[in-house]
Amino acid sequence: MLTVSVKWQKELLKAVEIDTSQPPYVFKCQLYDLTGVPPERQKIMVKGGLLKDDADWSTVGLKQGQKLMMMGTADEVVKAPEKGPVFMEDLPEEEQVVSLGHSAGLFNLGNTCYMNSTVQCLHSVPELKSSLVKYSHSGRNNDVDQTSHMLTIATRDLFGELDKSVKPVAPMQFWTLLRKKYPQFGQLHNGVFMQQDAEECWTQLLYTLSQSLRSAGSSENLDTVKDLFGIDLASRIHCQESGEETSETESVYSLKCHISQEVNHLHEGLKHALKSELEKASPALGRSAIYLKESRINGLPRYLTIQFVRFFWKRESNQKAKILRKVDYPLELDVYDLCSDELRKQLEGPRQILRDEEGKKLGLKANEKSSSSKDDVKMIDGEGSSNASGESTVTTSQEGVPSDKETRLTGIYDLVAVLTHKGRSADSGHYVAWVKQESGKWIEFDDDNPIPQREEDIVKLSGGGDWHMAYICMYKARTVLM
């Protein structure tokens, strides 16, 4: 064992012991403890040059009491934090919401899971929330009755509470006004409020909001809800017996997925639902005849809602029975082949651009025809609102100056919410919302209990048993800026 002194900067470290049975690296670790200079930064001058980590002490030629010179800068001293650790429960509620990454749950007020799950799904649409925020107490136009106006106010306030709270919210005011506007949701059985159909709640609430949020006297965005959820259908109605043919158009807020023995996938169910037979009077035949109605999508929404037609009226039991058949649905849905020829032509350009953009991400060469003239096209998640033709309003740049580019729909959609039902009847069982957050994470909202879920488990809610199965799916449009 040798004892040396080490000169480092203005300090002289006296009586530093060296265990010559250990490599020099151990000595450097001793000096690190004394000076804070990491071994890799230490330059120790010895006979013949610098002391190496694995040098042989016998060849270094150190003597008892020898003075060594060391160069090197110490690690920065870690400062004590100005503030101590802050626990999440000590943060303001708004910051707790951000930390959690999802909004609050809703208390079940007595068989109100149908309502809670509907609210959680619609609450996930930022454009709807933005429109509601702008709606004021005095904003009612003459076409809206007082009850609809108050229900819209309650929806706005409830959405605001969900965004600000980490603790479950009791939607008492909203529920009271929902029952006042739609008395069927206030049905009692043995003094207890009955379970209701979530799809009916979804439809009625959207109808109310569509009336309230319509901009009276405005030349643009006349109906916010239609811009966000409205689907335009063009139908051909043909009678094979008489040869008569007519056409009609209609606007709906959801597509239906019919379920039969032939349907195993959502896309098949949608195709079945766009074809139907109906019996009506034939002017040419002077009697009733069978007509075939074939529909095509002629205008796409920003958010595509699909209802799985799982319930039917069973005469024997005098109640709505449930079809338990498994019907798979995708995370990404392409409805191009369900569109009219006119709409397909409008979608071709945006779809090519989307393919080129996704190809670039994969390192593929873009289609020369489309990329040569549209180099500055960007793919976006879709803010703003689309019109019936599948185009959208003019966008605004970050500086607030209107841009000459438009957000265009592609016919491709990404799954953002699933409302499921567990049980055998629409008027019993349990409803739950599964909602994709802005972070990309999925949260299961089981009334007042939000539970994180994996994306791969969301598509397993496809039915085939008594577990939760998809009843309503909501998809968000994948768009391009061009």
Short mmCIF file of C-alpha atoms in Angstrom, two decimals:
data_model
loop_
_atom_site.label_atom_id
_atom_site.label_comp_id
_atom_site.label_asym_id
_atom_site.label_seq_id
_atom_site.Cartn_x
_atom_site.Cartn_y
_atom_site.Cartn_z
CA MET A 1 0.00 0.00 0.00
CA LEU A 2 1.46 3.36 -1.09
CA THR A 3 0.51 6.83 0.13
CA VAL A 4 0.72 9.77 -2.31
CA SER A 5 -0.50 13.35 -2.59
CA VAL A 6 -2.46 14.59 -5.61
CA LYS A 7 -2.48 18.17 -6.89
CA TRP A 8 -5.75 19.07 -8.59
CA GLN A 9 -6.45 22.67 -9.59
CA LYS A 10 -5.83 24.67 -6.40
CA GLU A 11 -6.33 21.72 -4.09
CA LEU A 12 -3.73 19.36 -2.71
CA LEU A 13 -5.11 16.00 -1.66
CA LYS A 14 -2.80 14.57 0.99
CA ALA A 15 -2.26 10.98 2.11
CA VAL A 16 -4.23 9.28 -0.67
CA GLU A 17 -3.70 5.54 -0.38
CA ILE A 18 -3.10 3.35 -3.45
CA ASP A 19 -3.76 -0.37 -3.31
CA THR A 20 -1.24 -1.61 -5.87
CA SER A 21 -2.95 -5.01 -5.96
CA GLN A 22 -5.88 -3.31 -7.73
CA PRO A 23 -5.75 -1.71 -11.21
CA PRO A 24 -5.31 2.09 -11.53
CA TYR A 25 -9.01 2.40 -12.39
CA VAL A 26 -9.84 1.72 -8.71
CA PHE A 27 -7.49 4.55 -7.71
CA LYS A 28 -9.29 6.84 -10.16
CA CYS A 29 -12.60 5.90 -8.54
CA GLN A 30 -11.12 6.97 -5.18
CA LEU A 31 -10.20 10.33 -6.70
CA TYR A 32 -13.73 10.63 -8.14
CA ASP A 33 -15.09 10.35 -4.59
CA LEU A 34 -12.69 13.07 -3.43
CA THR A 35 -12.97 15.51 -6.36
CA GLY A 36 -16.09 14.71 -8.35
CA VAL A 37 -14.03 14.24 -11.54
CA PRO A 38 -15.28 11.11 -13.39
CA PRO A 39 -12.53 8.52 -14.13
CA GLU A 40 -12.91 8.99 -17.88
CA ARG A 41 -12.07 12.70 -17.52
CA GLN A 42 -9.04 12.24 -15.23
CA LYS A 43 -5.58 12.83 -16.67
CA ILE A 44 -2.98 11.78 -14.10
CA MET A 45 0.66 12.54 -14.96
CA VAL A 46 3.14 9.78 -14.15
CA LYS A 47 6.56 8.79 -15.41
CA GLY A 48 6.25 8.03 -19.12
CA GLY A 49 2.97 9.92 -19.69
CA LEU A 50 -0.65 9.49 -18.53
CA LEU A 51 -1.79 6.83 -16.11
CA LYS A 52 -3.91 4.26 -17.95
CA ASP A 53 -6.87 2.43 -16.36
CA ASP A 54 -5.28 -1.00 -16.77
CA ALA A 55 -1.58 -0.09 -16.29
CA ASP A 56 0.76 -2.33 -14.27
CA TRP A 57 1.74 -0.48 -11.08
CA SER A 58 5.17 -2.19 -11.08
CA THR A 59 6.06 -0.45 -14.36
CA VAL A 60 4.67 2.96 -13.32
CA GLY A 61 7.46 3.40 -10.76
CA LEU A 62 5.53 5.21 -8.01
CA LYS A 63 7.35 6.01 -4.74
CA GLN A 64 6.05 6.47 -1.20
CA GLY A 65 4.96 10.12 -0.64
CA GLN A 66 5.19 11.01 -4.35
CA LYS A 67 3.23 14.04 -5.57
CA LEU A 68 0.98 13.42 -8.61
CA MET A 69 -0.67 15.96 -10.87
CA MET A 70 -4.29 15.44 -12.00
CA MET A 71 -6.26 17.41 -14.58
CA GLY A 72 -9.98 17.21 -15.32
CA THR A 73 -13.27 18.97 -14.60
CA ALA A 74 -15.73 17.74 -12.03
CA ASP A 75 -19.36 16.90 -12.72
CA GLU A 76 -21.72 19.76 -12.07
CA VAL A 77 -22.98 19.62 -8.52
CA VAL A 78 -26.61 18.60 -8.48
CA LYS A 79 -28.62 21.41 -6.96
CA ALA A 80 -31.36 20.69 -4.53
CA PRO A 81 -34.75 21.27 -6.19
CA GLU A 82 -36.22 24.68 -5.51
CA LYS A 83 -39.55 22.97 -4.94
CA GLY A 84 -40.10 19.67 -3.23
CA PRO A 85 -41.92 16.79 -4.94
CA VAL A 86 -45.53 17.59 -5.86
CA PHE A 87 -48.01 14.76 -5.69
CA MET A 88 -50.76 14.60 -8.31
CA GLU A 89 -53.52 14.94 -5.75
CA ASP A 90 -51.95 18.28 -4.67
CA LEU A 91 -52.18 19.75 -8.20
CA PRO A 92 -55.12 21.94 -9.26
CA GLU A 93 -57.88 19.78 -10.77
CA GLU A 94 -57.28 21.14 -14.31
CA GLU A 95 -53.63 20.01 -14.11
CA GLN A 96 -54.65 16.65 -12.67
CA VAL A 97 -56.85 16.08 -15.75
CA VAL A 98 -53.84 16.76 -18.01
CA SER A 99 -51.67 14.40 -15.96
CA LEU A 100 -54.26 11.62 -16.10
CA GLY A 101 -54.66 11.95 -19.86
CA HIS A 102 -58.43 11.51 -19.79
CA SER A 103 -61.53 13.24 -18.46
CA ALA A 104 -63.78 12.21 -15.59
CA GLY A 105 -66.35 9.44 -15.30
CA LEU A 106 -70.09 9.90 -14.74
CA PHE A 107 -72.07 8.64 -11.77
CA ASN A 108 -74.89 6.22 -12.58
CA LEU A 109 -78.06 7.89 -11.31
CA GLY A 110 -80.13 4.71 -11.57
CA ASN A 111 -79.96 2.72 -14.82
CA THR A 112 -78.44 5.71 -16.65
CA CYS A 113 -75.45 3.89 -18.17
CA TYR A 114 -77.14 4.28 -21.60
CA MET A 115 -76.96 8.06 -21.13
CA ASN A 116 -73.46 8.12 -19.60
CA SER A 117 -71.94 6.09 -22.43
CA THR A 118 -73.62 8.31 -25.07
CA VAL A 119 -72.32 11.47 -23.39
CA GLN A 120 -68.75 10.10 -23.13
CA CYS A 121 -68.64 9.21 -26.85
CA LEU A 122 -70.00 12.57 -28.04
CA HIS A 123 -67.81 14.42 -25.53
CA SER A 124 -64.79 13.07 -27.42
CA VAL A 125 -65.63 15.20 -30.50
CA PRO A 126 -63.64 18.46 -30.07
CA GLU A 127 -65.51 20.30 -32.85
CA LEU A 128 -68.83 19.62 -31.10
CA LYS A 129 -67.42 20.88 -27.81
CA SER A 130 -66.14 24.05 -29.52
CA SER A 131 -69.55 24.72 -31.02
CA LEU A 132 -71.25 24.20 -27.65
CA VAL A 133 -68.82 26.56 -25.90
CA LYS A 134 -69.97 29.33 -28.26
CA TYR A 135 -73.63 28.63 -27.45
CA SER A 136 -74.96 31.11 -24.89
CA HIS A 137 -77.99 31.31 -22.63
CA SER A 138 -79.35 34.10 -24.81
CA GLY A 139 -78.40 32.37 -28.06
CA ARG A 140 -81.73 30.61 -28.63
CA ASN A 141 -83.28 31.26 -32.02
CA ASN A 142 -87.03 31.28 -32.62
CA ASP A 143 -87.07 27.76 -34.09
CA VAL A 144 -85.84 26.15 -30.87
CA ASP A 145 -88.20 25.43 -27.96
CA GLN A 146 -87.17 26.33 -24.43
CA THR A 147 -86.65 22.71 -23.32
CA SER A 148 -84.27 22.00 -26.25
CA HIS A 149 -82.43 25.22 -25.47
CA MET A 150 -81.97 24.26 -21.81
CA LEU A 151 -80.88 20.70 -22.73
CA THR A 152 -78.24 22.19 -25.03
CA ILE A 153 -77.02 24.44 -22.21
CA ALA A 154 -76.89 21.42 -19.87
CA THR A 155 -74.88 19.46 -22.47
CA ARG A 156 -72.42 22.33 -22.79
CA ASP A 157 -72.03 22.62 -19.01
CA LEU A 158 -71.66 18.85 -18.54
CA PHE A 159 -68.92 18.67 -21.21
CA GLY A 160 -67.15 21.52 -19.41
CA GLU A 161 -67.37 19.71 -16.06
CA LEU A 162 -65.92 16.53 -17.56
CA ASP A 163 -62.94 18.46 -18.92
CA LYS A 164 -62.16 20.15 -15.60
CA SER A 165 -62.78 17.38 -13.08
CA VAL A 166 -60.78 14.29 -12.13
CA LYS A 167 -63.49 13.08 -9.79
CA PRO A 168 -66.69 11.50 -11.17
CA VAL A 169 -69.38 13.98 -12.18
CA ALA A 170 -73.08 13.61 -11.29
CA PRO A 171 -75.02 14.61 -14.47
CA MET A 172 -78.18 15.51 -12.52
CA GLN A 173 -79.15 18.68 -14.42
CA PHE A 174 -78.54 17.04 -17.81
CA TRP A 175 -80.56 13.96 -16.88
CA THR A 176 -83.46 16.08 -15.56
CA LEU A 177 -83.65 18.07 -18.79
CA LEU A 178 -83.23 14.98 -20.99
CA ARG A 179 -86.28 13.42 -19.31
CA LYS A 180 -88.20 16.68 -19.63
CA LYS A 181 -87.48 16.90 -23.36
CA TYR A 182 -87.95 13.16 -24.00
CA PRO A 183 -90.34 11.72 -21.38
CA GLN A 184 -89.68 8.12 -22.54
CA PHE A 185 -86.37 8.28 -20.67
CA GLY A 186 -88.28 8.86 -17.44
CA GLN A 187 -90.21 5.56 -17.50
CA LEU A 188 -90.50 3.89 -14.11
CA HIS A 189 -90.87 0.22 -13.16
CA ASN A 190 -91.66 -0.54 -9.52
CA GLY A 191 -90.59 3.01 -8.66
CA VAL A 192 -87.17 2.66 -10.35
CA PHE A 193 -86.09 4.34 -13.56
CA MET A 194 -85.90 1.80 -16.37
CA GLN A 195 -82.90 1.01 -18.57
CA GLN A 196 -83.23 2.65 -22.00
CA ASP A 197 -81.77 2.20 -25.48
CA ALA A 198 -78.44 4.06 -25.88
CA GLU A 199 -78.95 4.43 -29.65
CA GLU A 200 -82.26 6.22 -29.05
CA CYS A 201 -80.58 8.53 -26.53
CA TRP A 202 -77.73 9.22 -29.02
CA THR A 203 -80.17 10.00 -31.85
CA GLN A 204 -82.46 12.24 -29.78
CA LEU A 205 -79.58 14.20 -28.26
CA LEU A 206 -77.98 14.81 -31.67
CA TYR A 207 -81.36 15.91 -33.06
CA THR A 208 -81.75 18.45 -30.24
CA LEU A 209 -78.21 19.77 -30.72
CA SER A 210 -78.73 20.02 -34.48
CA GLN A 211 -81.72 22.29 -33.89
CA SER A 212 -79.99 24.47 -31.29
CA LEU A 213 -76.59 24.81 -32.96
CA ARG A 214 -77.99 25.75 -36.35
CA SER A 215 -76.77 29.27 -37.14
CA ALA A 216 -79.85 31.32 -37.87
CA GLY A 217 -79.31 33.77 -40.73
CA SER A 218 -75.76 32.64 -41.36
CA SER A 219 -74.61 31.85 -44.89
CA GLU A 220 -72.12 29.20 -43.78
CA ASN A 221 -72.14 26.17 -41.48
CA LEU A 222 -75.92 26.30 -41.17
CA ASP A 223 -76.03 23.06 -39.21
CA THR A 224 -72.99 22.17 -37.11
CA VAL A 225 -74.28 18.70 -36.26
CA LYS A 226 -75.03 17.88 -39.91
CA ASP A 227 -71.55 19.09 -40.92
CA LEU A 228 -69.98 16.80 -38.32
CA PHE A 229 -72.26 13.73 -38.46
CA GLY A 230 -74.60 14.09 -41.46
CA ILE A 231 -74.48 11.42 -44.21
CA ASP A 232 -76.17 12.16 -47.54
CA LEU A 233 -77.69 9.14 -49.28
CA ALA A 234 -78.79 8.94 -52.91
CA SER A 235 -81.25 6.10 -53.58
CA ARG A 236 -82.60 4.37 -56.70
CA ILE A 237 -86.02 2.76 -56.22
CA HIS A 238 -86.89 0.22 -58.90
CA CYS A 239 -89.89 -2.05 -59.47
CA GLN A 240 -88.87 -5.07 -61.50
CA GLU A 241 -92.47 -6.05 -62.21
CA SER A 242 -93.54 -2.73 -63.76
CA GLY A 243 -90.18 -1.27 -64.77
CA GLU A 244 -90.88 1.94 -62.81
CA GLU A 245 -87.87 3.72 -61.39
CA THR A 246 -87.53 6.78 -59.19
CA SER A 247 -84.73 8.38 -57.21
CA GLU A 248 -84.59 10.18 -53.88
CA THR A 249 -82.09 11.75 -51.51
CA GLU A 250 -82.03 11.86 -47.72
CA SER A 251 -79.70 12.88 -44.91
CA VAL A 252 -79.09 10.62 -41.90
CA TYR A 253 -76.83 10.76 -38.83
CA SER A 254 -75.73 7.12 -38.93
CA LEU A 255 -75.32 4.10 -41.18
CA LYS A 256 -76.84 0.77 -40.17
CA CYS A 257 -74.99 -2.53 -40.07
CA HIS A 258 -77.56 -5.27 -40.65
CA ILE A 259 -76.74 -8.60 -39.03
CA SER A 260 -77.68 -11.92 -40.61
CA GLN A 261 -76.19 -15.39 -41.10
CA GLU A 262 -74.19 -14.06 -44.08
CA VAL A 263 -72.67 -11.11 -42.19
CA ASN A 264 -69.35 -11.67 -40.47
CA HIS A 265 -67.80 -8.23 -40.96
CA LEU A 266 -68.97 -4.63 -40.60
CA HIS A 267 -68.44 -3.92 -44.30
CA GLU A 268 -70.78 -6.77 -45.29
CA GLY A 269 -73.45 -5.51 -42.91
CA LEU A 270 -73.23 -1.98 -44.32
CA LYS A 271 -73.71 -3.30 -47.87
CA HIS A 272 -76.75 -5.31 -46.77
CA ALA A 273 -78.29 -2.24 -45.11
CA LEU A 274 -77.92 -0.10 -48.25
CA LYS A 275 -80.19 -2.53 -50.11
CA SER A 276 -83.77 -3.14 -49.03
CA GLU A 277 -87.15 -4.24 -50.32
CA LEU A 278 -90.29 -2.22 -49.73
CA GLU A 279 -93.91 -2.63 -50.67
CA LYS A 280 -95.84 0.36 -51.96
CA ALA A 281 -98.54 1.32 -54.42
CA SER A 282 -97.55 1.11 -58.09
CA PRO A 283 -99.29 3.70 -60.31
CA ALA A 284 -98.51 1.61 -63.39
CA LEU A 285 -99.97 -1.61 -61.97
CA GLY A 286 -102.78 -0.01 -59.98
CA ARG A 287 -101.91 -2.11 -56.91
CA SER A 288 -99.17 -2.73 -54.38
CA ALA A 289 -95.86 -4.06 -55.67
CA ILE A 290 -92.39 -4.89 -54.40
CA TYR A 291 -89.71 -2.25 -55.01
CA LEU A 292 -85.95 -2.65 -54.58
CA LYS A 293 -84.25 0.34 -52.95
CA GLU A 294 -80.50 0.66 -53.50
CA SER A 295 -78.67 3.50 -51.74
CA ARG A 296 -75.21 5.02 -52.12
CA ILE A 297 -73.38 7.52 -49.97
CA ASN A 298 -73.38 10.89 -51.74
CA GLY A 299 -71.90 13.02 -48.97
CA LEU A 300 -69.56 12.03 -46.13
CA PRO A 301 -69.31 13.46 -42.59
CA ARG A 302 -66.31 14.32 -40.45
CA TYR A 303 -67.44 11.67 -37.93
CA LEU A 304 -69.06 8.52 -39.31
CA THR A 305 -71.45 6.82 -36.87
CA ILE A 306 -72.45 3.20 -37.41
CA GLN A 307 -75.15 1.35 -35.50
CA PHE A 308 -75.09 -2.44 -35.32
CA VAL A 309 -78.75 -3.49 -35.65
CA ARG A 310 -78.55 -6.02 -32.82
CA PHE A 311 -82.07 -5.64 -31.38
CA PHE A 312 -85.41 -6.76 -32.79
CA TRP A 313 -88.92 -7.07 -31.39
CA LYS A 314 -89.68 -10.59 -30.22
CA ARG A 315 -93.43 -11.16 -30.13
CA GLU A 316 -93.28 -14.27 -27.94
CA SER A 317 -91.60 -12.40 -25.05
CA ASN A 318 -92.97 -8.96 -26.02
CA GLN A 319 -89.58 -7.30 -25.73
CA LYS A 320 -86.52 -6.31 -27.72
CA ALA A 321 -84.31 -9.37 -28.18
CA LYS A 322 -80.63 -9.22 -29.03
CA ILE A 323 -78.65 -10.77 -31.89
CA LEU A 324 -75.43 -12.04 -30.28
CA ARG A 325 -73.68 -12.95 -33.55
CA LYS A 326 -70.04 -11.91 -33.80
CA VAL A 327 -69.46 -9.13 -36.36
CA ASP A 328 -65.86 -7.94 -36.71
CA TYR A 329 -65.08 -4.26 -37.26
CA PRO A 330 -61.75 -2.60 -38.16
CA LEU A 331 -59.67 0.16 -36.60
CA GLU A 332 -59.47 1.68 -40.10
CA LEU A 333 -62.59 1.74 -42.29
CA ASP A 334 -62.67 2.55 -46.02
CA VAL A 335 -66.16 3.34 -47.39
CA TYR A 336 -65.08 4.25 -50.94
CA ASP A 337 -66.96 1.34 -52.54
CA LEU A 338 -70.18 2.37 -50.74
CA CYS A 339 -70.11 5.85 -52.35
CA SER A 340 -71.88 7.13 -55.45
CA ASP A 341 -69.92 7.50 -58.70
CA GLU A 342 -70.00 11.27 -58.30
CA LEU A 343 -68.53 11.18 -54.80
CA ARG A 344 -65.91 8.60 -55.81
CA LYS A 345 -64.56 11.00 -58.43
CA GLN A 346 -64.23 13.72 -55.79
CA LEU A 347 -62.38 11.33 -53.46
CA GLU A 348 -59.84 10.06 -56.01
CA GLY A 349 -57.46 13.05 -55.79
CA PRO A 350 -57.35 13.23 -51.96
CA ARG A 351 -56.98 9.42 -51.74
CA GLN A 352 -53.98 9.44 -54.09
CA ILE A 353 -52.37 12.20 -52.03
CA LEU A 354 -53.01 10.26 -48.84
CA ARG A 355 -51.39 7.17 -50.36
CA ASP A 356 -48.37 9.24 -51.43
CA GLU A 357 -48.02 10.77 -47.96
CA GLU A 358 -48.23 7.38 -46.26
CA GLY A 359 -45.81 5.99 -48.85
CA LYS A 360 -43.28 8.69 -47.99
CA LYS A 361 -43.46 7.64 -44.35
CA LEU A 362 -42.58 4.12 -45.44
CA GLY A 363 -39.79 5.38 -47.69
CA LEU A 364 -41.66 4.67 -50.92
CA LYS A 365 -41.57 6.89 -54.01
CA ALA A 366 -44.71 8.99 -54.42
CA ASN A 367 -46.89 8.73 -57.52
CA GLU A 368 -45.29 11.20 -59.92
CA LYS A 369 -48.55 12.36 -61.43
CA SER A 370 -50.01 13.53 -58.14
CA SER A 371 -46.87 14.53 -56.29
CA SER A 372 -45.43 16.78 -59.01
CA SER A 373 -48.16 19.38 -58.65
CA LYS A 374 -49.00 18.89 -54.99
CA ASP A 375 -45.68 18.76 -53.20
CA ASP A 376 -46.94 20.87 -50.32
CA VAL A 377 -49.97 18.77 -49.46
CA LYS A 378 -50.18 17.83 -45.80
CA MET A 379 -52.04 15.04 -44.08
CA ILE A 380 -54.04 16.19 -41.07
CA ASP A 381 -56.45 14.74 -38.53
CA GLY A 382 -59.26 16.94 -39.67
CA GLU A 383 -60.23 20.19 -38.04
CA GLY A 384 -62.99 22.30 -39.51
CA SER A 385 -66.12 20.90 -41.09
CA SER A 386 -66.98 19.11 -44.28
CA ASN A 387 -69.87 19.86 -46.58
CA ALA A 388 -72.20 17.39 -48.26
CA SER A 389 -69.94 16.82 -51.26
CA GLY A 390 -67.05 15.60 -49.13
CA GLU A 391 -65.10 18.86 -49.39
CA SER A 392 -64.60 21.29 -46.55
CA THR A 393 -64.34 24.88 -45.58
CA VAL A 394 -61.31 27.04 -46.32
CA THR A 395 -58.68 26.68 -43.60
CA THR A 396 -56.92 29.44 -41.69
CA SER A 397 -53.17 29.67 -41.24
CA GLN A 398 -51.43 29.98 -37.87
CA GLU A 399 -51.17 33.73 -38.38
CA GLY A 400 -54.96 33.93 -38.71
CA VAL A 401 -54.84 34.68 -42.43
CA PRO A 402 -57.29 32.63 -44.55
CA SER A 403 -55.49 29.96 -46.56
CA ASP A 404 -56.43 28.98 -50.10
CA LYS A 405 -56.09 25.30 -49.16
CA GLU A 406 -59.00 23.12 -48.14
CA THR A 407 -59.38 20.10 -45.91
CA ARG A 408 -60.55 17.23 -48.09
CA LEU A 409 -62.06 13.92 -47.05
CA THR A 410 -60.64 10.65 -48.37
CA GLY A 411 -63.34 8.11 -47.52
CA ILE A 412 -60.98 6.51 -45.00
CA TYR A 413 -61.87 6.64 -41.30
CA ASP A 414 -60.17 5.77 -37.99
CA LEU A 415 -62.06 4.30 -35.04
CA VAL A 416 -62.31 6.78 -32.12
CA ALA A 417 -65.20 5.51 -29.97
CA VAL A 418 -67.21 2.34 -29.35
CA LEU A 419 -70.41 2.12 -27.32
CA THR A 420 -71.00 -1.44 -26.15
CA HIS A 421 -73.88 -3.36 -24.61
CA LYS A 422 -73.65 -6.35 -22.30
CA GLY A 423 -76.78 -8.43 -21.78
CA ARG A 424 -79.64 -10.00 -23.73
CA SER A 425 -82.09 -7.10 -24.11
CA ALA A 426 -81.83 -3.42 -25.09
CA ASP A 427 -83.95 -2.49 -22.08
CA SER A 428 -81.69 -4.30 -19.61
CA GLY A 429 -77.99 -5.14 -19.32
CA HIS A 430 -75.23 -2.57 -19.19
CA TYR A 431 -73.80 0.06 -21.56
CA VAL A 432 -70.14 1.21 -21.57
CA ALA A 433 -68.17 3.74 -23.67
CA TRP A 434 -64.66 3.00 -24.99
CA VAL A 435 -63.07 6.25 -26.16
CA LYS A 436 -59.75 7.05 -27.83
CA GLN A 437 -58.00 10.02 -26.21
CA GLU A 438 -56.00 12.72 -28.02
CA SER A 439 -52.85 10.96 -26.78
CA GLY A 440 -53.88 7.84 -28.72
CA LYS A 441 -54.67 5.85 -25.57
CA TRP A 442 -58.03 4.13 -25.12
CA ILE A 443 -60.14 4.57 -21.97
CA GLU A 444 -63.09 2.40 -20.98
CA PHE A 445 -65.69 4.65 -19.30
CA ASP A 446 -67.75 2.29 -17.15
CA ASP A 447 -69.95 4.96 -15.55
CA ASP A 448 -67.80 6.61 -12.84
CA ASN A 449 -64.84 4.29 -13.40
CA PRO A 450 -62.41 5.20 -16.26
CA ILE A 451 -60.10 2.24 -17.05
CA PRO A 452 -57.12 2.35 -19.50
CA GLN A 453 -57.35 -0.27 -22.26
CA ARG A 454 -55.10 -1.58 -25.05
CA GLU A 455 -56.04 -0.78 -28.64
CA GLU A 456 -55.83 -4.43 -29.68
CA ASP A 457 -58.56 -5.24 -27.13
CA ILE A 458 -60.99 -2.68 -28.58
CA VAL A 459 -61.67 -4.69 -31.76
CA LYS A 460 -62.41 -7.76 -29.65
CA LEU A 461 -65.75 -6.22 -28.60
CA SER A 462 -67.34 -7.81 -31.66
CA GLY A 463 -69.90 -10.10 -30.05
CA GLY A 464 -70.45 -13.84 -30.05
CA GLY A 465 -71.22 -14.22 -26.34
CA ASP A 466 -72.50 -12.42 -23.27
CA TRP A 467 -69.51 -10.08 -23.00
CA HIS A 468 -69.58 -6.40 -24.05
CA MET A 469 -70.24 -6.11 -27.78
CA ALA A 470 -70.19 -3.10 -30.11
CA TYR A 471 -73.58 -1.42 -30.56
CA ILE A 472 -72.39 1.93 -31.96
CA CYS A 473 -69.01 2.69 -33.54
CA MET A 474 -67.80 6.22 -34.28
CA TYR A 475 -65.05 6.78 -36.84
CA LYS A 476 -63.12 10.00 -37.54
CA ALA A 477 -62.30 11.02 -41.10
CA ARG A 478 -58.71 10.83 -42.28
CA THR A 479 -58.17 13.99 -44.34
CA VAL A 480 -55.61 15.83 -46.45
CA LEU A 481 -54.95 19.52 -46.91
CA MET A 482 -54.82 20.52 -50.57
#
